[in-house]
PDB file of C-alpha atoms in Angstrom:
ATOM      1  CA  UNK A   1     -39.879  -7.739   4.112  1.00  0.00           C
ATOM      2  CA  UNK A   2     -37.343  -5.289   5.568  1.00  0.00           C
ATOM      3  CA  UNK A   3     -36.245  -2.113   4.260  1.00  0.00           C
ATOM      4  CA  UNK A   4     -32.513  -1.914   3.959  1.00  0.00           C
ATOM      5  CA  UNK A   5     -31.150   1.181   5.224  1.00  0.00           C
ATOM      6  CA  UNK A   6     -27.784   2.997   6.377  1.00  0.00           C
ATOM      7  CA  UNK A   7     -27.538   5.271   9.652  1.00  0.00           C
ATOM      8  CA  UNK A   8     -24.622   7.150  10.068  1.00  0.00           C
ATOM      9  CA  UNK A   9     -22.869   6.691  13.716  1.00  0.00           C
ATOM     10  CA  UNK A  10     -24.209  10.881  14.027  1.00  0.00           C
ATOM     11  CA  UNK A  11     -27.135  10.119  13.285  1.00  0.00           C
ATOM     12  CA  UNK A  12     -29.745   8.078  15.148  1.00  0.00           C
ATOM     13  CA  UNK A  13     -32.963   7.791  14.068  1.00  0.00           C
ATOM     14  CA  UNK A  14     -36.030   6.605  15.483  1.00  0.00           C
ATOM     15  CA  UNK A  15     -39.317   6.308  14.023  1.00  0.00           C
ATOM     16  CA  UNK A  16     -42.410   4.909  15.789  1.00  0.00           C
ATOM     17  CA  UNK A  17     -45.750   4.608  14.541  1.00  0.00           C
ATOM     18  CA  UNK A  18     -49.094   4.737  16.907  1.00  0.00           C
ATOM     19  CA  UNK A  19     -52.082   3.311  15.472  1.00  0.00           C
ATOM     20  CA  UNK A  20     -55.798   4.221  17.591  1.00  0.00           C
ATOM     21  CA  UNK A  21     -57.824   1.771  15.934  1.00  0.00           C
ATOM     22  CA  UNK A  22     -59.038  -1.340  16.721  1.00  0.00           C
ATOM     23  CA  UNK A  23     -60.592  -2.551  19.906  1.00  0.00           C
ATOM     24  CA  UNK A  24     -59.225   0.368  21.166  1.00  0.00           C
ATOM     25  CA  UNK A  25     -55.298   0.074  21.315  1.00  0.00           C
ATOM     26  CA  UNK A  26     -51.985   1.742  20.526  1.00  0.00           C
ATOM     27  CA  UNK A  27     -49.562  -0.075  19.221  1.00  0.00           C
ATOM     28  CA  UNK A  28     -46.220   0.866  18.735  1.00  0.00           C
ATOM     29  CA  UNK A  29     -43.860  -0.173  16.107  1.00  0.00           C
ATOM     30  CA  UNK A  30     -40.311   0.329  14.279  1.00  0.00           C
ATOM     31  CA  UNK A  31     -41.276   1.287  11.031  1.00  0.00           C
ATOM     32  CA  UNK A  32     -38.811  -0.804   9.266  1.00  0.00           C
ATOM     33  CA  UNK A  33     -40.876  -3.080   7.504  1.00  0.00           C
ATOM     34  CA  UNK A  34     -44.569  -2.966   5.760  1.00  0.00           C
ATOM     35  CA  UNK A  35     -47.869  -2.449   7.688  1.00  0.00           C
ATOM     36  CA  UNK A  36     -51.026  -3.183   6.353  1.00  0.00           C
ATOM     37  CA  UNK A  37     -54.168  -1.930   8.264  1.00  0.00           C
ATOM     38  CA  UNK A  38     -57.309  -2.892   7.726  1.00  0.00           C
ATOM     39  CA  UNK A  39     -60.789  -0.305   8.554  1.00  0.00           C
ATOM     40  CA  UNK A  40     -63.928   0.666   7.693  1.00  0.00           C
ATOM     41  CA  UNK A  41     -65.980   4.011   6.281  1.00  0.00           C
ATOM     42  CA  UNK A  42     -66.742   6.418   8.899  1.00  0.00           C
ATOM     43  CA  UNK A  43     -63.736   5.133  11.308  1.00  0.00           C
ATOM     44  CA  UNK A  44     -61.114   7.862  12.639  1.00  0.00           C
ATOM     45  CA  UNK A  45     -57.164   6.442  12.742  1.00  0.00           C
ATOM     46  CA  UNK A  46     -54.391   8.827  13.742  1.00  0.00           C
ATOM     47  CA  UNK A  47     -50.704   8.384  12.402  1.00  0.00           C
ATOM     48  CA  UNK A  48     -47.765   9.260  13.892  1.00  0.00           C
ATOM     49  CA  UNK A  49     -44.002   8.948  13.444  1.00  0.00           C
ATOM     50  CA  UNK A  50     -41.252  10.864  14.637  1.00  0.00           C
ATOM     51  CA  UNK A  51     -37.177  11.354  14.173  1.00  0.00           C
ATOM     52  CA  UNK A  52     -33.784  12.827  14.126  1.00  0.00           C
ATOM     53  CA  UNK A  53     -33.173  15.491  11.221  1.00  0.00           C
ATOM     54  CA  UNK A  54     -34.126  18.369   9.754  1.00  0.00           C
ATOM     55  CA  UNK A  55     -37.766  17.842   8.851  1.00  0.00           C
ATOM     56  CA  UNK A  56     -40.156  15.292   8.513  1.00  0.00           C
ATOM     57  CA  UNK A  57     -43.490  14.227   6.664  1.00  0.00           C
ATOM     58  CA  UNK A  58     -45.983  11.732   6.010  1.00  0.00           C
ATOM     59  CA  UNK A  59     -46.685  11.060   2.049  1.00  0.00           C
ATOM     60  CA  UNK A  60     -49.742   9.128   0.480  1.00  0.00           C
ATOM     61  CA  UNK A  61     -48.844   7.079  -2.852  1.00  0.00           C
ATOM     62  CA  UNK A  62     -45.186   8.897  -3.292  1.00  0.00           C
ATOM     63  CA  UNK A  63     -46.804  12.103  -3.556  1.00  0.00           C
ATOM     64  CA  UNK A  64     -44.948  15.052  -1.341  1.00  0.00           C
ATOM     65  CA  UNK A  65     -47.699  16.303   0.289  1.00  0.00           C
ATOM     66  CA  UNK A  66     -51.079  15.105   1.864  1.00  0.00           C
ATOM     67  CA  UNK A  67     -53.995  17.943   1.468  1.00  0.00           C
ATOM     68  CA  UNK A  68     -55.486  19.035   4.522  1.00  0.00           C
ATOM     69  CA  UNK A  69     -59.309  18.866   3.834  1.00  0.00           C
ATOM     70  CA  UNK A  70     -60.819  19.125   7.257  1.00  0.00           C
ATOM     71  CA  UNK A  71     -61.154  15.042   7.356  1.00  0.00           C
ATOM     72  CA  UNK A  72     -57.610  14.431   6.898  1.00  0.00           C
ATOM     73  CA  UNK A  73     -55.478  16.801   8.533  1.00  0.00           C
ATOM     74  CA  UNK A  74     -51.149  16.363   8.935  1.00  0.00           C
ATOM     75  CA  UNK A  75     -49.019  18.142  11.555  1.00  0.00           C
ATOM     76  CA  UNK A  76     -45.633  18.719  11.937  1.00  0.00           C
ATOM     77  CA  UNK A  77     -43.746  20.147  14.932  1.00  0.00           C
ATOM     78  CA  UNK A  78     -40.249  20.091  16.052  1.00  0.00           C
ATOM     79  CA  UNK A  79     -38.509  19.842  19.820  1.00  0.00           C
ATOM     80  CA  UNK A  80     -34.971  19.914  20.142  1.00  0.00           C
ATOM     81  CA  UNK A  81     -33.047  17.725  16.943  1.00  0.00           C
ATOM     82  CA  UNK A  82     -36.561  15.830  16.801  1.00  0.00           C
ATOM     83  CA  UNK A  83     -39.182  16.082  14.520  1.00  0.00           C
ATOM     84  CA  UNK A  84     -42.902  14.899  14.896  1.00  0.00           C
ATOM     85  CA  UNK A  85     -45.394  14.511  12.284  1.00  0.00           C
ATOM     86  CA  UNK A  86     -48.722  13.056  12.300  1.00  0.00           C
ATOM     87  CA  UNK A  87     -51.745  12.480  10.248  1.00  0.00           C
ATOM     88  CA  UNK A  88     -55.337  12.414  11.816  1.00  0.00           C
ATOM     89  CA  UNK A  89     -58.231  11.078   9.983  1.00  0.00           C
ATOM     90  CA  UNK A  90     -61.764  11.913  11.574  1.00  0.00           C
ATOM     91  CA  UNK A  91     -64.080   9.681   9.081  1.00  0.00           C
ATOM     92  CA  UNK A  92     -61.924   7.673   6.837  1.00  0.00           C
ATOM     93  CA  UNK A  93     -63.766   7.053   3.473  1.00  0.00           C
ATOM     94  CA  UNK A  94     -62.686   4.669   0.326  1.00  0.00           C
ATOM     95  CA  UNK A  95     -60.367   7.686  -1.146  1.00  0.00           C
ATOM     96  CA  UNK A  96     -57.925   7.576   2.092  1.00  0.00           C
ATOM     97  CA  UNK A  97     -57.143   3.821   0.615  1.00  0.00           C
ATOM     98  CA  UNK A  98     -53.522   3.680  -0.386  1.00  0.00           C
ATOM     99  CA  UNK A  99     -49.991   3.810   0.551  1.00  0.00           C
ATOM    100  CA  UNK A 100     -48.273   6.362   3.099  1.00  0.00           C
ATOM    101  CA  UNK A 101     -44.804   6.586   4.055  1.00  0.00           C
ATOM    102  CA  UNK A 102     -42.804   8.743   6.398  1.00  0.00           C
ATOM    103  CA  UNK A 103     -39.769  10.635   5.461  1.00  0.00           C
ATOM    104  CA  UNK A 104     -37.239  12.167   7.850  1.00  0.00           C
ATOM    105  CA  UNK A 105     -34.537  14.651   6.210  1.00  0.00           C
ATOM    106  CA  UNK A 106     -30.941  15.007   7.420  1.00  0.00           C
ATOM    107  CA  UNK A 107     -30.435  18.325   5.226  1.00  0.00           C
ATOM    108  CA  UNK A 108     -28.451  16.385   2.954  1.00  0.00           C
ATOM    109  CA  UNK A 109     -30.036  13.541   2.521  1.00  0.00           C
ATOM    110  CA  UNK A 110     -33.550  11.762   3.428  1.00  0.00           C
ATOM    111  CA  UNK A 111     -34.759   8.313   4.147  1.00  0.00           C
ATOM    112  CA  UNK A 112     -37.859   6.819   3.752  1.00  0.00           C
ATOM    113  CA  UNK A 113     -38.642   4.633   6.682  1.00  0.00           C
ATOM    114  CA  UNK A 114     -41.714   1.989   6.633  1.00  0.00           C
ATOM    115  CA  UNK A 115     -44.859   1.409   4.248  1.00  0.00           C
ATOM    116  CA  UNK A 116     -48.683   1.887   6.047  1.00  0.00           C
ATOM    117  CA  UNK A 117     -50.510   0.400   3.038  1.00  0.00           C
ATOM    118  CA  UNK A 118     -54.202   1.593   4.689  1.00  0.00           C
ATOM    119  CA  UNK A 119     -57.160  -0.140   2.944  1.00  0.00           C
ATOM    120  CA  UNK A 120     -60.911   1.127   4.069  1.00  0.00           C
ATOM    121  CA  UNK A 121     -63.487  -1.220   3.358  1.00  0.00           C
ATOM    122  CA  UNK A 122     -66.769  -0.249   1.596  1.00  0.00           C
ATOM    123  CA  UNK A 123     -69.114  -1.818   4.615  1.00  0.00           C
ATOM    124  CA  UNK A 124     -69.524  -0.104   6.998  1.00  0.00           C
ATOM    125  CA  UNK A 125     -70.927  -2.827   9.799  1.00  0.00           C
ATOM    126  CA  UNK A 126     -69.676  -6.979   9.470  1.00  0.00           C
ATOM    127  CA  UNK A 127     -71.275  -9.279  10.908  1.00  0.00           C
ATOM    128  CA  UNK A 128     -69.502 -12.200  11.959  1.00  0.00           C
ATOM    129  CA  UNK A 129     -70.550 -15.736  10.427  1.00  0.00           C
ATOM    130  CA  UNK A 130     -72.766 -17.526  12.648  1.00  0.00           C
ATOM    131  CA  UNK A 131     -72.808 -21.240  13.240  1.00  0.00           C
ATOM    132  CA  UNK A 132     -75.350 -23.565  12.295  1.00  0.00           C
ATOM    133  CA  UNK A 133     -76.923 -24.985  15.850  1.00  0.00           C
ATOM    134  CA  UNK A 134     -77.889 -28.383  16.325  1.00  0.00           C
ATOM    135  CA  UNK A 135     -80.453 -29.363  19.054  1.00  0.00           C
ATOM    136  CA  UNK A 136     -79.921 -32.964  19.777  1.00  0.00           C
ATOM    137  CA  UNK A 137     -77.188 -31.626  22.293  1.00  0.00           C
ATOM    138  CA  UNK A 138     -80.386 -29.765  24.039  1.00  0.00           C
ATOM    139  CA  UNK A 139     -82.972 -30.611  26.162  1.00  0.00           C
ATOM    140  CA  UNK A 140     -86.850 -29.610  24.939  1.00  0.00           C
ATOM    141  CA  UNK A 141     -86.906 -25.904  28.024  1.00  0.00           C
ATOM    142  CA  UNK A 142     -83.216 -25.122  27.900  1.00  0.00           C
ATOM    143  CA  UNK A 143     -82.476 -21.752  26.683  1.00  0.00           C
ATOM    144  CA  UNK A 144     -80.730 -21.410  23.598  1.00  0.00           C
ATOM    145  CA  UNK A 145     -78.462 -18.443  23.187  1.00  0.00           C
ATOM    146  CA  UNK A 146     -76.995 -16.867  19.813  1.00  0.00           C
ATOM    147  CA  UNK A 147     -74.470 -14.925  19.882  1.00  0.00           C
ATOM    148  CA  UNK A 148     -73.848 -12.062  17.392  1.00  0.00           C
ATOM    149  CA  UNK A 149     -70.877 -10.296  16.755  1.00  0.00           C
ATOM    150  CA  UNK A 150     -71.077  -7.111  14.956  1.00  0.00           C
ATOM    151  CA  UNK A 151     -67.885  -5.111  13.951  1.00  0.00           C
ATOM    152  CA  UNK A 152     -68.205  -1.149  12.919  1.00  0.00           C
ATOM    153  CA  UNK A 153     -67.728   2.366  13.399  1.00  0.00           C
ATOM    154  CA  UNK A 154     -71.267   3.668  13.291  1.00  0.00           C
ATOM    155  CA  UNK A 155     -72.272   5.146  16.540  1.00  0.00           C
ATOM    156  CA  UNK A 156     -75.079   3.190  16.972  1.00  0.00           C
ATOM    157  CA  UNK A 157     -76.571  -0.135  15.440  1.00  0.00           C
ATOM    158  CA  UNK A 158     -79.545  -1.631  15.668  1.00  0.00           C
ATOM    159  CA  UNK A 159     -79.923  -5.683  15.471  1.00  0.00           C
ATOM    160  CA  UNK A 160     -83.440  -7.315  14.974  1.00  0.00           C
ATOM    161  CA  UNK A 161     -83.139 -11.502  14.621  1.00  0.00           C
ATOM    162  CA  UNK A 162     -85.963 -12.800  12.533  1.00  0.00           C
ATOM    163  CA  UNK A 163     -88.729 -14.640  12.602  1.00  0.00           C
ATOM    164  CA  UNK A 164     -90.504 -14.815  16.003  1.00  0.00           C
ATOM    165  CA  UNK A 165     -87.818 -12.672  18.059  1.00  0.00           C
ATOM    166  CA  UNK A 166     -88.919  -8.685  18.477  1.00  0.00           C
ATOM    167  CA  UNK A 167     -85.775  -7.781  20.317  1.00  0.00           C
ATOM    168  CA  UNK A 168     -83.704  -4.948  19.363  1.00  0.00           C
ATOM    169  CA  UNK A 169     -80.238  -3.923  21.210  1.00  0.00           C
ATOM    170  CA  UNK A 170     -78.845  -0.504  20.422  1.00  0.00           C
ATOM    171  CA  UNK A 171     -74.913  -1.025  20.608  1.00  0.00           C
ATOM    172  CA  UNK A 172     -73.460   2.433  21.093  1.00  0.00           C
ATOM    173  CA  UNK A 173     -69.677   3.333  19.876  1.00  0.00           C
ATOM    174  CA  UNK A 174     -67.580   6.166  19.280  1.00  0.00           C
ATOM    175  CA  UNK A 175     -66.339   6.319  15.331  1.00  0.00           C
ATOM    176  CA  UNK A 176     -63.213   3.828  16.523  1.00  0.00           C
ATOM    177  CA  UNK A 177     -63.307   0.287  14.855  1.00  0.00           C
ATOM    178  CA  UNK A 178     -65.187  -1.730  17.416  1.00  0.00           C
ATOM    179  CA  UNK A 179     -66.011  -5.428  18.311  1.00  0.00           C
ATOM    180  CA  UNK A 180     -69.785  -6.331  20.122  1.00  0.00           C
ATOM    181  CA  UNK A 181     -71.093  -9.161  21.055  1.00  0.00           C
ATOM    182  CA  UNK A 182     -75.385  -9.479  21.591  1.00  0.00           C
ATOM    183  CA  UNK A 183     -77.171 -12.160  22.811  1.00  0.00           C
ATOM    184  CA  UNK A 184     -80.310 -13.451  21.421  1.00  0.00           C
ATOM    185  CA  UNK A 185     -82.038 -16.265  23.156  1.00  0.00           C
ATOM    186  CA  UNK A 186     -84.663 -19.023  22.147  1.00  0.00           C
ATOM    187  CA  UNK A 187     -86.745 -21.855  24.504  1.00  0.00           C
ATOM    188  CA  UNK A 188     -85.496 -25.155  23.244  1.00  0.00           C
ATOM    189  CA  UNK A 189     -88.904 -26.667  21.344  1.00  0.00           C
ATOM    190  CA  UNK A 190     -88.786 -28.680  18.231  1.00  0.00           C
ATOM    191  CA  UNK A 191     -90.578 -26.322  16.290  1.00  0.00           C
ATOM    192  CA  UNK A 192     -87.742 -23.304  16.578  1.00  0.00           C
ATOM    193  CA  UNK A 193     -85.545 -25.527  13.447  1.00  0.00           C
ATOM    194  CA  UNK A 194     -84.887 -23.481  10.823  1.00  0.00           C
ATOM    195  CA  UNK A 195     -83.117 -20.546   8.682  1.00  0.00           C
ATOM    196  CA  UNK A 196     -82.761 -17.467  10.549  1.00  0.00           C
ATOM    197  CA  UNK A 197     -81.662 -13.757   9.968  1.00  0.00           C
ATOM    198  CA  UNK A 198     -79.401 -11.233  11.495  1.00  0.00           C
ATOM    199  CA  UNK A 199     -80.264  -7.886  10.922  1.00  0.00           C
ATOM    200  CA  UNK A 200     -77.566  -4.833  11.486  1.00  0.00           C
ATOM    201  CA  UNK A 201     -79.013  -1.386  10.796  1.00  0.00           C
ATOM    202  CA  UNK A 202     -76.705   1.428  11.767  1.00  0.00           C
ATOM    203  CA  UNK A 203     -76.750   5.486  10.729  1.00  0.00           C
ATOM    204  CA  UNK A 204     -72.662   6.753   9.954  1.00  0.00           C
ATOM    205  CA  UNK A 205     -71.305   9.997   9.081  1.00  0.00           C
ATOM    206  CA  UNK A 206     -69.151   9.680   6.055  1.00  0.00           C
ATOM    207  CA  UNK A 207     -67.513  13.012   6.817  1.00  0.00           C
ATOM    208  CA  UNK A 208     -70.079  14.869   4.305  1.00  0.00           C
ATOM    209  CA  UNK A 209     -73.847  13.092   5.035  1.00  0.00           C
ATOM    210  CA  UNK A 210     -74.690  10.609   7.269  1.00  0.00           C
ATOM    211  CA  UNK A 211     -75.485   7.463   5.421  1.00  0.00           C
ATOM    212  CA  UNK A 212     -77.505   4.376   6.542  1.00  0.00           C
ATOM    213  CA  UNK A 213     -76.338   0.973   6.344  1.00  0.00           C
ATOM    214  CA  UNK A 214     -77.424  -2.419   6.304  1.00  0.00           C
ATOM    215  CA  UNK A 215     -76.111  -5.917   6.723  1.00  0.00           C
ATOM    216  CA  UNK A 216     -77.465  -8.880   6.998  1.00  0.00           C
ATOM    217  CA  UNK A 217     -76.263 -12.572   8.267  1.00  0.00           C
ATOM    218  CA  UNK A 218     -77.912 -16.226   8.193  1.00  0.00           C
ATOM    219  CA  UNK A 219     -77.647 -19.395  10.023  1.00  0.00           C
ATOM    220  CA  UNK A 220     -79.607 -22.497  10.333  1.00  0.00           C
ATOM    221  CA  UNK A 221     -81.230 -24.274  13.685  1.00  0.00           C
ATOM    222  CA  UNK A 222     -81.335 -27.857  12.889  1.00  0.00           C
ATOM    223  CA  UNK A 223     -81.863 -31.645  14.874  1.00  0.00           C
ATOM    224  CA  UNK A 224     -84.230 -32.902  17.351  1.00  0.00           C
ATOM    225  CA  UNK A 225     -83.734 -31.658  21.036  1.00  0.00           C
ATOM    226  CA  UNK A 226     -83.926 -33.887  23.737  1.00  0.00           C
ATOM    227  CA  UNK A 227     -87.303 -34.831  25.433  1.00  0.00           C
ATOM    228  CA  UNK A 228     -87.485 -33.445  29.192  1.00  0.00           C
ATOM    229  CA  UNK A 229     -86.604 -36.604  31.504  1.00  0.00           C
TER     230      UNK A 229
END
């Protein structure tokens, strides 16, 4: 829902916001309306915004100011009639959850333009639901391939599909939210029916320790494949 708001024909402001997140892109956007963005532990998301007045500043839950701690850390910076202020988080944990908002000062008065409502997710790595398979659209020798999505920040995951498959692929990120896809791959018998497992095993730094995490995901091979000729 839009913000109403009144700009004086002095006074033009602009306020952008650049999100490095997800997949990884920049997206800019007028700041009139709510934001909600969506992350994990261990990711890093920078936020910027920028105006015409006399000062600016980003504030978390209508406080005035956000404490520089090392993993959260706000500028602010001035060129000309413009004001810039930003807010870089290098491992986002649970306690960055909330609501920030950016507020540009005319001297006299101030506005408060757009809501980031930032919510950080407690797991680390996802892994994306997998289908359930069924083999009568396969012939008995065709290669079956599963593909696994896993979405994280860790720098490094390990995935190890159980039983009967020893592979392991290392997927290798920087701490930005990202999306990979692995491929597992099974002969087409009758005996490969059944449940099977997913594991994700990754090491993140939560900005203190680095922490291991864990995640698992099932799906089901079921039906009779075709006979060969």
């Amino acid at each position: 829902m839009a913000v109403p708001f009144q700009i004086s024909l002095l006074t033009l402001v602009v306020l952008l916001i650049r999100l490095v997140q997800t997949l990884p892109s920049v997206i800019d956007v007028d700041l009139i309306s709510s934001i909600q963005i969506n992350t994990t532990l261990g990711c890093k998301l920078s936020l910027d915004c920028y105006g015409a007045g006399t000062a600016i500043g980003w504030k978390k839950n209508n406080r005035r100011d956000i404490v520089n701690n090392g993993l959260v850390n706000m500028t602010t910076y001035s060129s000309g009639q413009t004001w810039y202020a930003n807010v870089k988080f290098t491992y986002l944990t649970q306690d960055d959850s909330g609501r920030y908002t950016c507020e540009i000062s005319t001297g006299t008065t101030s506005q408060t333009f757009g809501i980031i409502q930032l919510i950080v997710n407690s797991t680390p790595i996802r892994i994306e639901p997998l289908p359930t398979i069924n083999l009568a659209t396969y012939t008995v020798g065709d290669i079956l391939t599963i593909d696994c999505a896993v979405v994280t920040c860790a720098p490094a995951v390990t995935l190890k599909m159980s039983p009967g498959i020893a592979q392991q692929n290392i997927i290798t990120y920087t701490n930005t939210l990202s999306r990979s896809v692995q491929t597992f791959s099974l002969k087409v018998t009758p005996t490969i029916v059944g449940t099977y497992s997913i594991t994700a095993q990754g090491v993140f730094f939560n900005g203190f320790t680095s922490l291991t995490s864990l995640t698992t995901q099932t799906f089901s091979i079921t039906g009779t494949p075709r006979s060969f000729g």
